[in-house]
Amino acid sequence: MPETIFDAVVVGGGPAGYTCAIRASQYGLKAALIDANDRLGGTCLLWGCIPTKAMLFTAEIWDHLKHADRYGIDGVAEPKLNWKALLARKDDVVTRHTKGLDFLMKKNKITTFKGYGRLTGSANDGIHSVEVKLADGTTQTVKAKNVVLATGSDARMLPGYKADETILTNYEILKIADLPKSLVVIGSGAVGVEFASLFKSFGADVTVLEMLPRAVPAEDEEIGKELLRLFKKRGIDVNLSVKDTKIEKNKDGALVSFTDANGKPQTRQAEKVLVAVGRAPRTYDLGLDKTKIVPDRGFIMTNEWMETTEPGIYAIGDIVGGLPQLAHVGSMAGLVVAARMAGKFAKPVNRTRIPGCTYCDPQIASVGLTEAQAKEKGFQVKVGKFPFVGNSKATILDAHDGFVKVVSDAKYGEVLGVHIIGPYATEIIAECVTALELEATVEEMMFTIHAHPTVAEALLDGFSSVEGMAVNV
Ligand SMILES: Cc1cc2nc3c(=O)[nH]c(=O)nc-3n(C[C@H](O)[C@H](O)[C@H](O)COP(=O)(O)OP(=O)(O)OC[C@H]3O[C@@H](n4cnc5c(N)ncnc54)[C@H](O)[C@@H]3O)c2cc1C
């Protein structure tokens, strides 16, 4: 049989990789996908976005049930949480989608290899070879005109510690057999605050430790302040500017010690400790040393078309330096690469138009520049803010906390950023991404009809508030 030479081989079957392979095939390219795991989907589907949101959905229902009488429902005053059933439902959601991916591979005629891929060097006569160590221990060489690296990331651990049954990362915490009564979360980025919110909803004593002076440090400063206020109102013990965090395991879990913002030593005893201090790119054993690619602290640097310094090799997803580690960033980069390989129209990923969503309670979502970033860039900044207390759907949902903040350019009226904390934030941000993509002005958004009653109407008032003309406040 003649040797198969693929147009594209994608190494890594997470959202970046599988999206790229599917789109490449839709363009008529002969595509292959290599993944080291026995199930496709990567961190996102197996241990990240999807399982956590399935659990957060249960937390949301649970929170509503606690106040069921307020909504006119009697007889559910003492609901019981079935942790095992919750985990089973989460697993079921994941399984349905891993099966869906297997179906999509077949439908799009993508050849899949279950094994660990490594680069073997530069292309020979324009053909790259990727060595795949298959699950049965044998090795196969996959040849392709283009290689797309999409190997994702691993949770970072605090130096000197290892994940186990007490010190957890996002991987272990999704499998704990029983609901812990207490949890210390180290790190207040999206992953940290989502788990903090989830376990607080289920009644655990939750402490969050953040070394920076702000919660959700990537968000606009006012969003961080509001989350801090609302988490404290929920009884979550949030500590900012902490230093010297140490974990000592004991028979009841672990004693976590740290120095607080005032320089005072503090301790917290907890059954479990979640370390959520960021993610390291999975590039250490990929054969990069045999190529011209020189990683920067493990990250692969690319140009706007996701091309690496090695001709014919692209990188997408969490391994790419300078882009946020988010599933939708990886998958969009995958679409860009597929279009480029097929010689079709593509638009590079624009860093200032990437929505960021955090699914804690209250939800957070943002796109574009924060107020501080806009000022740094020299814009004459004009800001509007509208509180959810003036939104009728928020009243219906019993979710009055939070606000919409719009950052705009005073000179031309362009919307530069939108920052939301409150109900359905992660859904209504989509409109703001489109607004930024189309370079909409505040005035254009003020004359965009929003259906009533919706949470999205808070955006209409948010845009109007830039001109001091929000109607509902
Ligand atoms: C708890 C948690 C919650 C999250 N929630 C969200 C969210 O709500 N929204 C969001 O946008 N992002 C979220 N993320 C981030 C998101 O999961 C990642 O940005 C996304 O999974 C990155 O996609 P990727 O395709 O680059 O890599 P991954 O999803 O990590 O996939 C990489 C794949 O490559 C495979 N692989 C690795 N090395 C090799 C090799 N050498 N050969 C073959 N295969 C290999 C792996 O098996 C894996 O399947 C979350 C992350 C975590 C940890």
CSV table of N, CA, C and O in Angstrom, one decimal, residues 386 390-396 448-458 460-461 471-472:
chain,number,residue,atom,x,y,z
A,386,PHE,N,-23.7,50.4,35.0
A,386,PHE,CA,-25.2,50.2,35.3
A,386,PHE,C,-25.3,49.0,36.3
A,386,PHE,O,-24.9,47.9,36.0
A,390,GLY,N,-31.3,47.8,38.7
A,390,GLY,CA,-32.3,48.5,37.8
A,390,GLY,C,-32.8,47.6,36.7
A,390,GLY,O,-33.5,48.1,35.8
A,391,ASN,N,-32.5,46.3,36.7
A,391,ASN,CA,-32.9,45.5,35.6
A,391,ASN,C,-34.0,44.5,36.0
A,391,ASN,O,-33.9,43.8,37.0
A,392,SER,N,-35.2,44.6,35.3
A,392,SER,CA,-36.4,43.8,35.8
A,392,SER,C,-36.2,42.3,35.8
A,392,SER,O,-36.6,41.6,36.6
A,393,LYS,N,-35.4,41.8,34.8
A,393,LYS,CA,-35.2,40.4,34.7
A,393,LYS,C,-34.3,39.9,35.9
A,393,LYS,O,-34.5,38.8,36.4
A,394,ALA,N,-33.4,40.8,36.2
A,394,ALA,CA,-32.5,40.4,37.4
A,394,ALA,C,-33.4,40.3,38.7
A,394,ALA,O,-33.1,39.5,39.5
A,395,THR,N,-34.4,41.2,38.8
A,395,THR,CA,-35.3,41.1,39.9
A,395,THR,C,-36.1,39.8,39.9
A,395,THR,O,-36.2,39.1,40.9
A,396,ILE,N,-36.5,39.4,38.7
A,396,ILE,CA,-37.2,38.1,38.5
A,396,ILE,C,-36.3,36.9,39.0
A,396,ILE,O,-36.7,36.0,39.6
A,448,THR,N,-29.6,50.1,19.7
A,448,THR,CA,-29.7,48.7,19.4
A,448,THR,C,-30.8,48.1,20.3
A,448,THR,O,-30.8,48.3,21.5
A,449,ILE,N,-31.9,47.6,19.6
A,449,ILE,CA,-33.0,47.1,20.4
A,449,ILE,C,-32.7,45.9,21.2
A,449,ILE,O,-32.2,44.9,20.6
A,450,HIS,N,-33.0,45.9,22.5
A,450,HIS,CA,-32.8,44.7,23.3
A,450,HIS,C,-34.1,44.2,23.8
A,450,HIS,O,-34.9,45.0,24.3
A,451,ALA,N,-34.4,42.9,23.7
A,451,ALA,CA,-35.7,42.4,24.0
A,451,ALA,C,-36.0,42.6,25.5
A,451,ALA,O,-35.0,42.6,26.3
A,452,HIS,N,-37.2,42.7,25.9
A,452,HIS,CA,-37.7,43.0,27.2
A,452,HIS,C,-38.6,41.8,27.7
A,452,HIS,O,-39.4,41.4,26.9
A,453,PRO,N,-38.5,41.3,28.9
A,453,PRO,CA,-37.5,41.6,29.9
A,453,PRO,C,-36.3,40.6,29.8
A,453,PRO,O,-36.5,39.4,29.8
A,454,THR,N,-35.1,41.1,29.6
A,454,THR,CA,-34.0,40.3,29.6
A,454,THR,C,-32.9,40.9,30.4
A,454,THR,O,-32.8,42.1,30.6
A,455,VAL,N,-31.9,40.1,30.8
A,455,VAL,CA,-30.7,40.5,31.5
A,455,VAL,C,-29.9,41.4,30.5
A,455,VAL,O,-29.3,42.4,30.9
A,456,ALA,N,-30.0,41.0,29.2
A,456,ALA,CA,-29.2,41.8,28.2
A,456,ALA,C,-29.6,43.2,28.2
A,456,ALA,O,-28.8,44.1,27.7
A,457,GLU,N,-30.8,43.6,28.6
A,457,GLU,CA,-31.2,45.0,28.6
A,457,GLU,C,-30.3,45.8,29.5
A,457,GLU,O,-30.1,47.0,29.4
A,458,ALA,N,-29.6,45.1,30.5
A,458,ALA,CA,-28.7,45.8,31.4
A,458,ALA,C,-27.5,46.4,30.5
A,458,ALA,O,-26.9,47.4,30.9
A,460,LEU,N,-27.9,47.6,27.4
A,460,LEU,CA,-28.5,48.8,26.8
A,460,LEU,C,-28.3,49.9,27.8
A,460,LEU,O,-27.8,51.0,27.4
A,461,ASP,N,-28.7,49.7,29.0
A,461,ASP,CA,-28.5,50.7,30.0
A,461,ASP,C,-27.0,51.0,30.3
A,461,ASP,O,-26.7,52.1,30.6
A,471,VAL,N,-31.7,54.6,31.5
A,471,VAL,CA,-33.1,54.9,31.8
A,471,VAL,C,-33.5,54.3,33.2
A,471,VAL,O,-34.3,54.9,33.9
A,472,ASN,N,-33.0,53.1,33.5
A,472,ASN,CA,-33.6,52.4,34.6
A,472,ASN,C,-32.8,52.5,35.9
A,472,ASN,O,-32.8,51.6,36.8
